[in-house]
GROMACS .gro file of C-alpha atoms in nm:
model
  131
    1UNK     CA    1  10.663  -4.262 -21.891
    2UNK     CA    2  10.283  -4.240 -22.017
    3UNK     CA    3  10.149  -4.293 -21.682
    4UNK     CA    4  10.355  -3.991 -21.518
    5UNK     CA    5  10.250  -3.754 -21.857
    6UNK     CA    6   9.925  -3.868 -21.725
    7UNK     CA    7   9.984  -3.795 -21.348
    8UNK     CA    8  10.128  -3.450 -21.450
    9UNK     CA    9   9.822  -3.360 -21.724
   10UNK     CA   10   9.554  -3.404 -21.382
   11UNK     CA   11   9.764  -3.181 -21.164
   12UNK     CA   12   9.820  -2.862 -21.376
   13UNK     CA   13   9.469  -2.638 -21.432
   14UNK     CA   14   9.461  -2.450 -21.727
   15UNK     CA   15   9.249  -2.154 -21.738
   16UNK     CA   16   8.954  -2.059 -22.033
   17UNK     CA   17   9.079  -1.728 -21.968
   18UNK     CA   18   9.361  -1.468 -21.958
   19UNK     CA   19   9.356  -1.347 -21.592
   20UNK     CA   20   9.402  -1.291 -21.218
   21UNK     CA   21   9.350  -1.544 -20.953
   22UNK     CA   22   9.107  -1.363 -20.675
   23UNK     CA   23   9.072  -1.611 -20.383
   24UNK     CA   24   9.179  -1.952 -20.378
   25UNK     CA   25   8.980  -2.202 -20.144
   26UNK     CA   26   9.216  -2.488 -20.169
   27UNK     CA   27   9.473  -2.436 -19.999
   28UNK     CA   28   9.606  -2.793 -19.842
   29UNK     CA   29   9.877  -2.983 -19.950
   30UNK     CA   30   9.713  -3.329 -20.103
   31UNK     CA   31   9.344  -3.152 -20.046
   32UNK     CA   32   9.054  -3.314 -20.199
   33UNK     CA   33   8.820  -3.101 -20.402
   34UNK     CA   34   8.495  -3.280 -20.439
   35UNK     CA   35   8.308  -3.262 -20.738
   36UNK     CA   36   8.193  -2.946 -20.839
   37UNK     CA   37   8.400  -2.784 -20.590
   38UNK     CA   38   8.528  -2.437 -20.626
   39UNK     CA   39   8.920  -2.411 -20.628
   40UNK     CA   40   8.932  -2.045 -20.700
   41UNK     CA   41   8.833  -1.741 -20.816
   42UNK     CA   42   8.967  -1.592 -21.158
   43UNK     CA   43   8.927  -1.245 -21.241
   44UNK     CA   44   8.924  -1.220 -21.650
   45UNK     CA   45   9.156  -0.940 -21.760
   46UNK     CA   46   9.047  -0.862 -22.099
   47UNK     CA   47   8.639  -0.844 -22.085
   48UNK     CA   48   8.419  -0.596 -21.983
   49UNK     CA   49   8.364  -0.539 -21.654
   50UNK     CA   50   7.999  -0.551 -21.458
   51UNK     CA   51   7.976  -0.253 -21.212
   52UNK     CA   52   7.731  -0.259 -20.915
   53UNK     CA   53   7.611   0.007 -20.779
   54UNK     CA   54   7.397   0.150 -20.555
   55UNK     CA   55   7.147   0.402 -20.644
   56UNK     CA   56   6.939   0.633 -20.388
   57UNK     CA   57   6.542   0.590 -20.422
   58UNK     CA   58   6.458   0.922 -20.526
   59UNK     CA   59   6.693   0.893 -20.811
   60UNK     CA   60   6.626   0.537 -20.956
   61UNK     CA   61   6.358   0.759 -21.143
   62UNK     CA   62   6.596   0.939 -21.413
   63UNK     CA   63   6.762   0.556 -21.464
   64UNK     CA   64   6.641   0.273 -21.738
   65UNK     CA   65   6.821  -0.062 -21.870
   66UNK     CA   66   6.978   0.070 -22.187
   67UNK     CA   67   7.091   0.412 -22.043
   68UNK     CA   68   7.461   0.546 -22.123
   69UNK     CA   69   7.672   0.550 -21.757
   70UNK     CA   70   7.965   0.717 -21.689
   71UNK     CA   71   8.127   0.527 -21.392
   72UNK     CA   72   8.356   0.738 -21.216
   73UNK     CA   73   8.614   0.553 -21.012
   74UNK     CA   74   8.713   0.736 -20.698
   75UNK     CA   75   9.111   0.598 -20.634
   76UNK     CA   76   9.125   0.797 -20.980
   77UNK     CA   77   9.143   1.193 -21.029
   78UNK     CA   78   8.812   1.200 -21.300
   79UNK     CA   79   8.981   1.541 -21.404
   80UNK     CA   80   9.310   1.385 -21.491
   81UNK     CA   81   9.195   0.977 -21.610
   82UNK     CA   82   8.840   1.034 -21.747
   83UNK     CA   83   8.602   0.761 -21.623
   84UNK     CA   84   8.452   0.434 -21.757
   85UNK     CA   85   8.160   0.477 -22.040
   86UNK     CA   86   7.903   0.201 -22.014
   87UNK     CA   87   7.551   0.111 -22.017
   88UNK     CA   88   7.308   0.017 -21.756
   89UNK     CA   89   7.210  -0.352 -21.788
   90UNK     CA   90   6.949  -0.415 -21.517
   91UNK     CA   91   6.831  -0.234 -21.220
   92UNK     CA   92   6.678  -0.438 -20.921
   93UNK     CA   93   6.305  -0.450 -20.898
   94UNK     CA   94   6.260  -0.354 -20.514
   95UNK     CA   95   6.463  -0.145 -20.296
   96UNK     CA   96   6.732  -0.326 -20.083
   97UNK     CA   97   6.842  -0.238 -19.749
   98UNK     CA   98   7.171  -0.184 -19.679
   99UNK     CA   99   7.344  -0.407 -19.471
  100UNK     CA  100   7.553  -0.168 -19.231
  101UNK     CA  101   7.372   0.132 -19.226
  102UNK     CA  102   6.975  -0.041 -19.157
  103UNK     CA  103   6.775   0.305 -19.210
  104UNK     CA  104   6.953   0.335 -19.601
  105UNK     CA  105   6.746   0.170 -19.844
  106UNK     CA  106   6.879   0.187 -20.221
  107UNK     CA  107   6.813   0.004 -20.521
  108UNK     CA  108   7.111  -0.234 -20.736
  109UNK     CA  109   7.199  -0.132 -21.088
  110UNK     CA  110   7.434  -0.343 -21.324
  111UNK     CA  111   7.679  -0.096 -21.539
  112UNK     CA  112   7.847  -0.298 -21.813
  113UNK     CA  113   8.160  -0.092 -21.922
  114UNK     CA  114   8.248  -0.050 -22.227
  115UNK     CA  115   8.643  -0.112 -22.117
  116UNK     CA  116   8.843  -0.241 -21.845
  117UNK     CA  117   9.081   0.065 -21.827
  118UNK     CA  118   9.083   0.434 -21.773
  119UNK     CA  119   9.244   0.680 -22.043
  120UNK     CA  120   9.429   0.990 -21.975
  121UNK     CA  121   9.432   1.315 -22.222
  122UNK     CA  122   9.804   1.205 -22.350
  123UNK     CA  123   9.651   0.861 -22.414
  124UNK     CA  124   9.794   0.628 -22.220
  125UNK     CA  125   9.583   0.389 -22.054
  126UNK     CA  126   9.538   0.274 -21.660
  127UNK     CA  127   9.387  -0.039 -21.636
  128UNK     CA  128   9.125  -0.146 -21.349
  129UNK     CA  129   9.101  -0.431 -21.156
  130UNK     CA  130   8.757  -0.561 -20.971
  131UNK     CA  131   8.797  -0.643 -20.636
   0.00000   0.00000   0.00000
């Protein structure tokens, strides 16, 4: 009876984390995952969320680590649910090239937010997902 406890203890993966499973690279019945492998991805539901973003040249300017943000998410009427407050984290140190559009050159800032949901004026709260 110990040895299948065992057996079933090495099969089930517990998460550190409350939250959503993104991809999952495993998919084979009796698959080997060698060591260090990745299994999947897991989305953490109640942290903070990182936003990238992209900002033009000729405004990176008017932006510094440490600023207040106000990312506005656009699947979401800003006039009805508001928009996630945050604070800008790091902004990259050259310009990057995008990787569609060739000629658009922008730099990458990190927003952390300060929640993973949007609020409406009654209250009641929308939350949002990465991905």
């Amino acid at each position: 009876m110990k040895g299948r406890e065992d057996s079933l203890t090495r099969l089930t993966f517990n998460a550190p984390v409350r939250g959503i499973v993104k991809d999952i690279d495993v998919t084979t019945v009796g698959g080997v995952i060698p060591p260090n492998g990745k299994l999947m991805s897991l989305v953490p539901l109640d942290d903070q969320m990182v936003v990238e973003a992209k900002i033009s040249p000729r405004d990176v300017a008017f932006i510094h680590p440490g600023q207040k943000a106000l990312v506005k998410i656009t699947a979401y009427d800003y006039s009805i649910y508001g928009g996630l407050t945050g604070e800008v984290t790091m902004i990259s140190p050259d310009t990057l090239q995008d990787e569609v559009k060739r000629d658009v050159y922008y730099y990458r800032v990190y927003i952390r937010t300060d929640s993973n949901h949007l609020t409406n004026k009654q209250g009641k709260e929308f939350p949002v997902f990465p991905g």
